[in-house]
Coordinates of C-alpha atoms and ligand atoms in Angstrom, one line a residue:
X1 CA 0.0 0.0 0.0
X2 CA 1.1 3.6 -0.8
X3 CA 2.7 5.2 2.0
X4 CA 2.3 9.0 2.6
X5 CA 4.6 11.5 3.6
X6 CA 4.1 15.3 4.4
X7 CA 5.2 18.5 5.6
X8 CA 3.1 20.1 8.3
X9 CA 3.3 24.5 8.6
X10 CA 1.6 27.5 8.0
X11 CA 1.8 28.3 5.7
X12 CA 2.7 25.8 3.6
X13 CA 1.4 25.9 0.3
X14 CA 5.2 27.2 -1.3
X15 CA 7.4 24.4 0.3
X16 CA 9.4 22.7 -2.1
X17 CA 9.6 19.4 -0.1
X18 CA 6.6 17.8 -1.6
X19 CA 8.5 18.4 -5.4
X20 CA 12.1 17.0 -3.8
X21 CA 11.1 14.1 -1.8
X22 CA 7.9 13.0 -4.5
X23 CA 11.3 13.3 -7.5
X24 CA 13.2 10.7 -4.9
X25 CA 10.4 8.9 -4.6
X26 CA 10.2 8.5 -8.4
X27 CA 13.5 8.0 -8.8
X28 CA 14.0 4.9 -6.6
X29 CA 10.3 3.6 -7.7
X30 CA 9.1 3.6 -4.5
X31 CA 5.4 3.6 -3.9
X32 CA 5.6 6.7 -1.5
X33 CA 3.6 10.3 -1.9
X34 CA 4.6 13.4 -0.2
X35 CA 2.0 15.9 0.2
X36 CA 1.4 19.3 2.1
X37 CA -0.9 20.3 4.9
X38 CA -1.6 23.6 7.0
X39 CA -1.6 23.1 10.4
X40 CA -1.9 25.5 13.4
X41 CA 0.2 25.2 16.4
X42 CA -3.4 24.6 18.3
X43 CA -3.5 21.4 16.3
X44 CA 0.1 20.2 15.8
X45 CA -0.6 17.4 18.7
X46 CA -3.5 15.9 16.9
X47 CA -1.7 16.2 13.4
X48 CA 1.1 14.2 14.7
X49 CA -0.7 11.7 16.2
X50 CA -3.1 11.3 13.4
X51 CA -0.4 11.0 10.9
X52 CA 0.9 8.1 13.4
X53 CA -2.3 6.5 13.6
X54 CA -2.8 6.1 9.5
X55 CA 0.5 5.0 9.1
X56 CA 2.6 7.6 7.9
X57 CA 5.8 7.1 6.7
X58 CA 7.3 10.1 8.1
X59 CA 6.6 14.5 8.7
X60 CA 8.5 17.4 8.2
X61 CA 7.6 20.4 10.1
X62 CA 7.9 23.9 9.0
X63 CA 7.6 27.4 10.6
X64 CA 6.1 27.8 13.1
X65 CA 5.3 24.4 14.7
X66 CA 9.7 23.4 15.2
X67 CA 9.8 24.2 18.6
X68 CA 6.3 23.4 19.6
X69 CA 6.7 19.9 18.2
X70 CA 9.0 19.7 21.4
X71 CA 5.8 19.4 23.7
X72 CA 4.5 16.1 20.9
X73 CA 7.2 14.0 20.2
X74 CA 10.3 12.1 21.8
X75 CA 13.1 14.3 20.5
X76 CA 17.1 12.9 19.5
X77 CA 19.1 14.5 22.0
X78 CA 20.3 17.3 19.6
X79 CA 17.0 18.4 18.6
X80 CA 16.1 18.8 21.9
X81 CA 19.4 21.3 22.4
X82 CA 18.4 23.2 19.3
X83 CA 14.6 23.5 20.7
X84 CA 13.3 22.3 17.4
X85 CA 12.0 19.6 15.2
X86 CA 11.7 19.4 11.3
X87 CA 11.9 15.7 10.9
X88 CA 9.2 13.0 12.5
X89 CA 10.1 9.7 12.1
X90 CA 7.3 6.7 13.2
X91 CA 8.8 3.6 12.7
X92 CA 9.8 3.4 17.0
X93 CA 7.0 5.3 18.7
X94 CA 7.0 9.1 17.6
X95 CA 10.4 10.3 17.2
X96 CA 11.6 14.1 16.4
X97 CA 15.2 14.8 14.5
X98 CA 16.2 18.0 13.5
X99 CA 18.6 17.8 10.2
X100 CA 18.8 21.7 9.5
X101 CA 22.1 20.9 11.2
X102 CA 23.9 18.1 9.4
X103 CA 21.8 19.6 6.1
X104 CA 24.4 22.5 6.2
X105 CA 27.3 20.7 7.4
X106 CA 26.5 18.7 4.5
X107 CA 27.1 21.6 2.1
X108 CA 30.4 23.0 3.7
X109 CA 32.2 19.3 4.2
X110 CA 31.2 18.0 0.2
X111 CA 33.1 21.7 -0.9
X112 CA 36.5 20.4 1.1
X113 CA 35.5 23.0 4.0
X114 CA 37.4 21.7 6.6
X115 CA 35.8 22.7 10.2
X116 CA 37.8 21.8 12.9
X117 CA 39.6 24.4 13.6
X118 CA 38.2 26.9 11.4
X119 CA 37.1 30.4 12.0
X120 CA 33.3 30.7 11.3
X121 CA 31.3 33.9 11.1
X122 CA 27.7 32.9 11.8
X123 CA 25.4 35.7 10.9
X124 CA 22.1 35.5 12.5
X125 CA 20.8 34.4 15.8
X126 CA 17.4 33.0 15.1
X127 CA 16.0 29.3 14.7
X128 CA 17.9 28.1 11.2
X129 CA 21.3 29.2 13.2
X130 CA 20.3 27.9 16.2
X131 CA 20.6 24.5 14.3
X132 CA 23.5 25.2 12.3
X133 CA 25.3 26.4 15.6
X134 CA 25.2 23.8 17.7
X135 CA 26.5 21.4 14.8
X136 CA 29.3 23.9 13.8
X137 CA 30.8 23.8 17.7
X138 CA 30.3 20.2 17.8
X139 CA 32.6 19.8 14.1
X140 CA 35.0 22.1 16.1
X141 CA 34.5 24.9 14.2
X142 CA 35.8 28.4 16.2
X143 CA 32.7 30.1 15.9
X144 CA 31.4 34.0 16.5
X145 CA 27.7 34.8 16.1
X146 CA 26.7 38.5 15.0
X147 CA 23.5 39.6 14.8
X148 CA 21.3 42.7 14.2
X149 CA 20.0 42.1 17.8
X150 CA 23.4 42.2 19.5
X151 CA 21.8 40.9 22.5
X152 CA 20.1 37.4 20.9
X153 CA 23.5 36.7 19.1
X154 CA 24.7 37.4 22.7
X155 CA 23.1 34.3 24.6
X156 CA 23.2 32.0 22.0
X157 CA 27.0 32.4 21.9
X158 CA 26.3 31.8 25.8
X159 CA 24.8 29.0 25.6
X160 CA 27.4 27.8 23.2
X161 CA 30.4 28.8 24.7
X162 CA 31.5 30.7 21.6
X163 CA 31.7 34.4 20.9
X164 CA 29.4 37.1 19.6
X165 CA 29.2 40.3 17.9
X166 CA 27.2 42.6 16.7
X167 CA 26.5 43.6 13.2
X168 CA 29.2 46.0 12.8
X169 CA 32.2 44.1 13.6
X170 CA 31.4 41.9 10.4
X171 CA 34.6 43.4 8.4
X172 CA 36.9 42.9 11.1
X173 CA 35.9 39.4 11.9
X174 CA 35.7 38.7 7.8
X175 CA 39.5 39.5 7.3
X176 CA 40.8 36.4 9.8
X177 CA 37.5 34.1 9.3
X178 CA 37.6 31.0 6.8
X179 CA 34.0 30.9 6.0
X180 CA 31.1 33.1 6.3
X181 CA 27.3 31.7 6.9
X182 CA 24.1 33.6 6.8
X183 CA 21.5 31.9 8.7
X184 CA 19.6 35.6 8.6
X185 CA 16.9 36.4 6.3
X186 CA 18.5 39.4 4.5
X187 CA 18.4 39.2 0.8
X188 CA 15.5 36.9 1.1
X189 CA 12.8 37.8 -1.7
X190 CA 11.1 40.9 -1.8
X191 CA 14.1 42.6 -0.4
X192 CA 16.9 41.4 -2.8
X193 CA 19.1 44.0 -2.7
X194 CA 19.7 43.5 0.5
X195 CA 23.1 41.8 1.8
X196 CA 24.8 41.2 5.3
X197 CA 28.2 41.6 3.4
X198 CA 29.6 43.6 0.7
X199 CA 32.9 42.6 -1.4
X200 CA 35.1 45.1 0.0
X201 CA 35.0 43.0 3.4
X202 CA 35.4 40.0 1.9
X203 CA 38.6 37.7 0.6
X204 CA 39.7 35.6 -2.0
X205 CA 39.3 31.8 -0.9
X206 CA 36.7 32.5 1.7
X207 CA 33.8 30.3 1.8
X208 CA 30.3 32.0 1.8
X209 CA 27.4 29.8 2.3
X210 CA 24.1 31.7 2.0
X211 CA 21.2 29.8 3.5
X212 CA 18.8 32.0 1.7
X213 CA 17.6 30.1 -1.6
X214 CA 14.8 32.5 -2.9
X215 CA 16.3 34.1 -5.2
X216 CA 19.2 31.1 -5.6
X217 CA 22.0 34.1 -6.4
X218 CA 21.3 36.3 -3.4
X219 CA 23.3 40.0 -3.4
X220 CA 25.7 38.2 -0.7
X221 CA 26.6 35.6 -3.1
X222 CA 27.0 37.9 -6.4
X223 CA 29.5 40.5 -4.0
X224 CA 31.3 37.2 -2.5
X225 CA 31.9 36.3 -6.3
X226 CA 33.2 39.7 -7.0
X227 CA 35.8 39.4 -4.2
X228 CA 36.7 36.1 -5.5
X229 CA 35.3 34.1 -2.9
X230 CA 33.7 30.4 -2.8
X231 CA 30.1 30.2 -2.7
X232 CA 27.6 27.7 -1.7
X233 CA 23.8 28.5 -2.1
X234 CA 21.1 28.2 -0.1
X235 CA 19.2 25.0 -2.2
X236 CA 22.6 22.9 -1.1
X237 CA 21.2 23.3 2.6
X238 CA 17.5 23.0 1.6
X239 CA 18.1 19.5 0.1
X240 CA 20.5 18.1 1.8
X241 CA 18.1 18.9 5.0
X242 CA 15.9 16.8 3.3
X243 CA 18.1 14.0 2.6
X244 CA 18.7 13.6 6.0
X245 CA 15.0 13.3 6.6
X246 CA 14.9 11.1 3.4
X247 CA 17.2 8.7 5.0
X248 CA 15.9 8.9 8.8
X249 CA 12.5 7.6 7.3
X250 CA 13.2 5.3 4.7
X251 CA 16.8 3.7 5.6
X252 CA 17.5 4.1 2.1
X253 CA 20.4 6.5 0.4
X254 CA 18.8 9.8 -0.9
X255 CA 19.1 10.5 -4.5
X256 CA 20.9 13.8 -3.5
X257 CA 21.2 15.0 -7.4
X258 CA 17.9 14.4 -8.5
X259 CA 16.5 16.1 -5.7
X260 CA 18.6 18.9 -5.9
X261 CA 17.4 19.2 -9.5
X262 CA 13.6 19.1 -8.8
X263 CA 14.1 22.4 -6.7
X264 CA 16.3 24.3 -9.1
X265 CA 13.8 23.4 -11.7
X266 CA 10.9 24.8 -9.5
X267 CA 12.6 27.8 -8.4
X268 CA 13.5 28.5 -12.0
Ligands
LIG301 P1 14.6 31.8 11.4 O1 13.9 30.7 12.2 O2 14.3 31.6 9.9 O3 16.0 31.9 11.7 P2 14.0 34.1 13.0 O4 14.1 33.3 14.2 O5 13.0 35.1 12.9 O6 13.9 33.2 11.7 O7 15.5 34.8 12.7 C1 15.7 35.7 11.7 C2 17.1 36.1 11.7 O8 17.3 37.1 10.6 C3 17.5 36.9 13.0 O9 18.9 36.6 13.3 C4 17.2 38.3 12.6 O10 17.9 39.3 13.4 P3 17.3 39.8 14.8 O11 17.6 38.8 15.8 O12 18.0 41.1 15.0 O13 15.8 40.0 14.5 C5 17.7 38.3 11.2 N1 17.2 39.4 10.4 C6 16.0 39.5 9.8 N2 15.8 40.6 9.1 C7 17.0 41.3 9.2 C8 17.5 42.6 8.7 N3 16.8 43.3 7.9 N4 18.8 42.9 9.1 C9 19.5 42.1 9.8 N5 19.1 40.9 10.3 C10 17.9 40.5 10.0

């Protein structure tokens, strides 16, 4: 019988997971659908269950229900540290995962990005760097958090033992770092001119990863390319998150390139 997968948010209706997980599907002739519903916070506790109860193969969970999810499920360790859950798994009770973490390490490690060791300038301070934090110190990455909200940046470097910064020390901290994430929003569709970094402050051979996909080439990534720096886009996170989740539920190795190709296609 056809088993059915799904991502649970609100909204919903734009998420590329149903076209990258239904092109694995496909590709690996599996008899598996991936569809989209919205759910409310209120009712997140009934969806999962529900899901459970008709034998779902699996959930992802998208903004806002990650941290509420928490309250629902029996959340790995790490999820639980990052205070959020994208990935439901059903096959041993009701388990939460959060891959946003090994998604981007993903991304960094298949360029050659060597982490231990390495200076890291994590911009942002909100959910999607929560995850990619708590991964980063645990590849033993040297990492400083900066953030428009000085004081948010501060207490996740807190909690992480790590340092922080605001905004405004971004060129000082990009002329010794050996990569450069954005986990913030800035650039993100309508407000594409928009960049946490222009090329002046940045160097040849630094790494910039922008986790921003929509557009694909953000304004960070076009002035990182002008300074001569390596660039990974946002999709590279967006699908190798899901290729986590592909292989928490189904044991089975993602088709990583296929997938990647469903969302370019779809985002044009
Ligand atoms: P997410 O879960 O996607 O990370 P979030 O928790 O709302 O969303 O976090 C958004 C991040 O983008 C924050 O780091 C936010 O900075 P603040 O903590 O100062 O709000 C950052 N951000 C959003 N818009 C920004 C802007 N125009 N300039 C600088 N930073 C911005």
């Amino acid at each position: 019988m056809k088993k059915v997968f799904a991502v649970l948010g609100d909204p919903v209706s734009h998420s590329l997971s149903p076209v990258m997980h239904n092109a694995a599907f496909n590709a690996l002739g599996l008899d598996c659908e991936y569809l989209a519903f919205r759910v409310d916070k209120e009712h997140l506790g009934d969806a999962i269950r529900g899901a459970a109860a008709l034998g779902f193969g699996g959930l992802n969970l998208t903004i806002p229900l990650k941290e509420k999810a928490l309250e629902i499920v029996e959340a790995e360790p790490m999820a639980g540290k990052i205070g959020a859950v994208n990935t439901v798994d059903f096959r041993d009770g009701i388990r939460g995962y959060n891959t946003d973490g090994p998604g981007a390490m993903r991304a960094l490690t298949e360029r050659g990005v060597g982490l231990r060791g390495a200076e890291v300038v994590l911009a942002g301070a909100g959910g999607a760097a929560r995850g990619i934090a708590f991964h980063l110190v645990r590849a033993g990455a040297r990492v400083t958090i900066v953030n428009r909200t000085g004081g948010r940046a501060a207490s996740l470097a807190a909690e992480l033992d790590v340092k922080s910064a605001g905004m405004e020390a971004l060129p000082g901290l990009l002329e010794k770092a050996s990569v450069l994430i954005n986990s913030t929003s800035v650039g993100m569709t309508p407000n594409m001119e928009e960049t946490i970094a222009t090329s002046d402050m940045m160097h040849p051979g630094l790494i910039v990863f922008d986790i921003v996909y929509n557009p694909i080439d953000t304004k960070l990534l076009q002035e990182a390319r002008k300074a001569g720096a390596i660039v990974i886009d946002g999709v590279k996170m967006l699908v190798y998150q899901g290729a986590e989740s592909f292989r928490i539920w189904t044991g089975k190795t993602p088709p990583v390139d296929i997938m990647e190709a469903a969302v370019r296609r779809r985002l044009g």
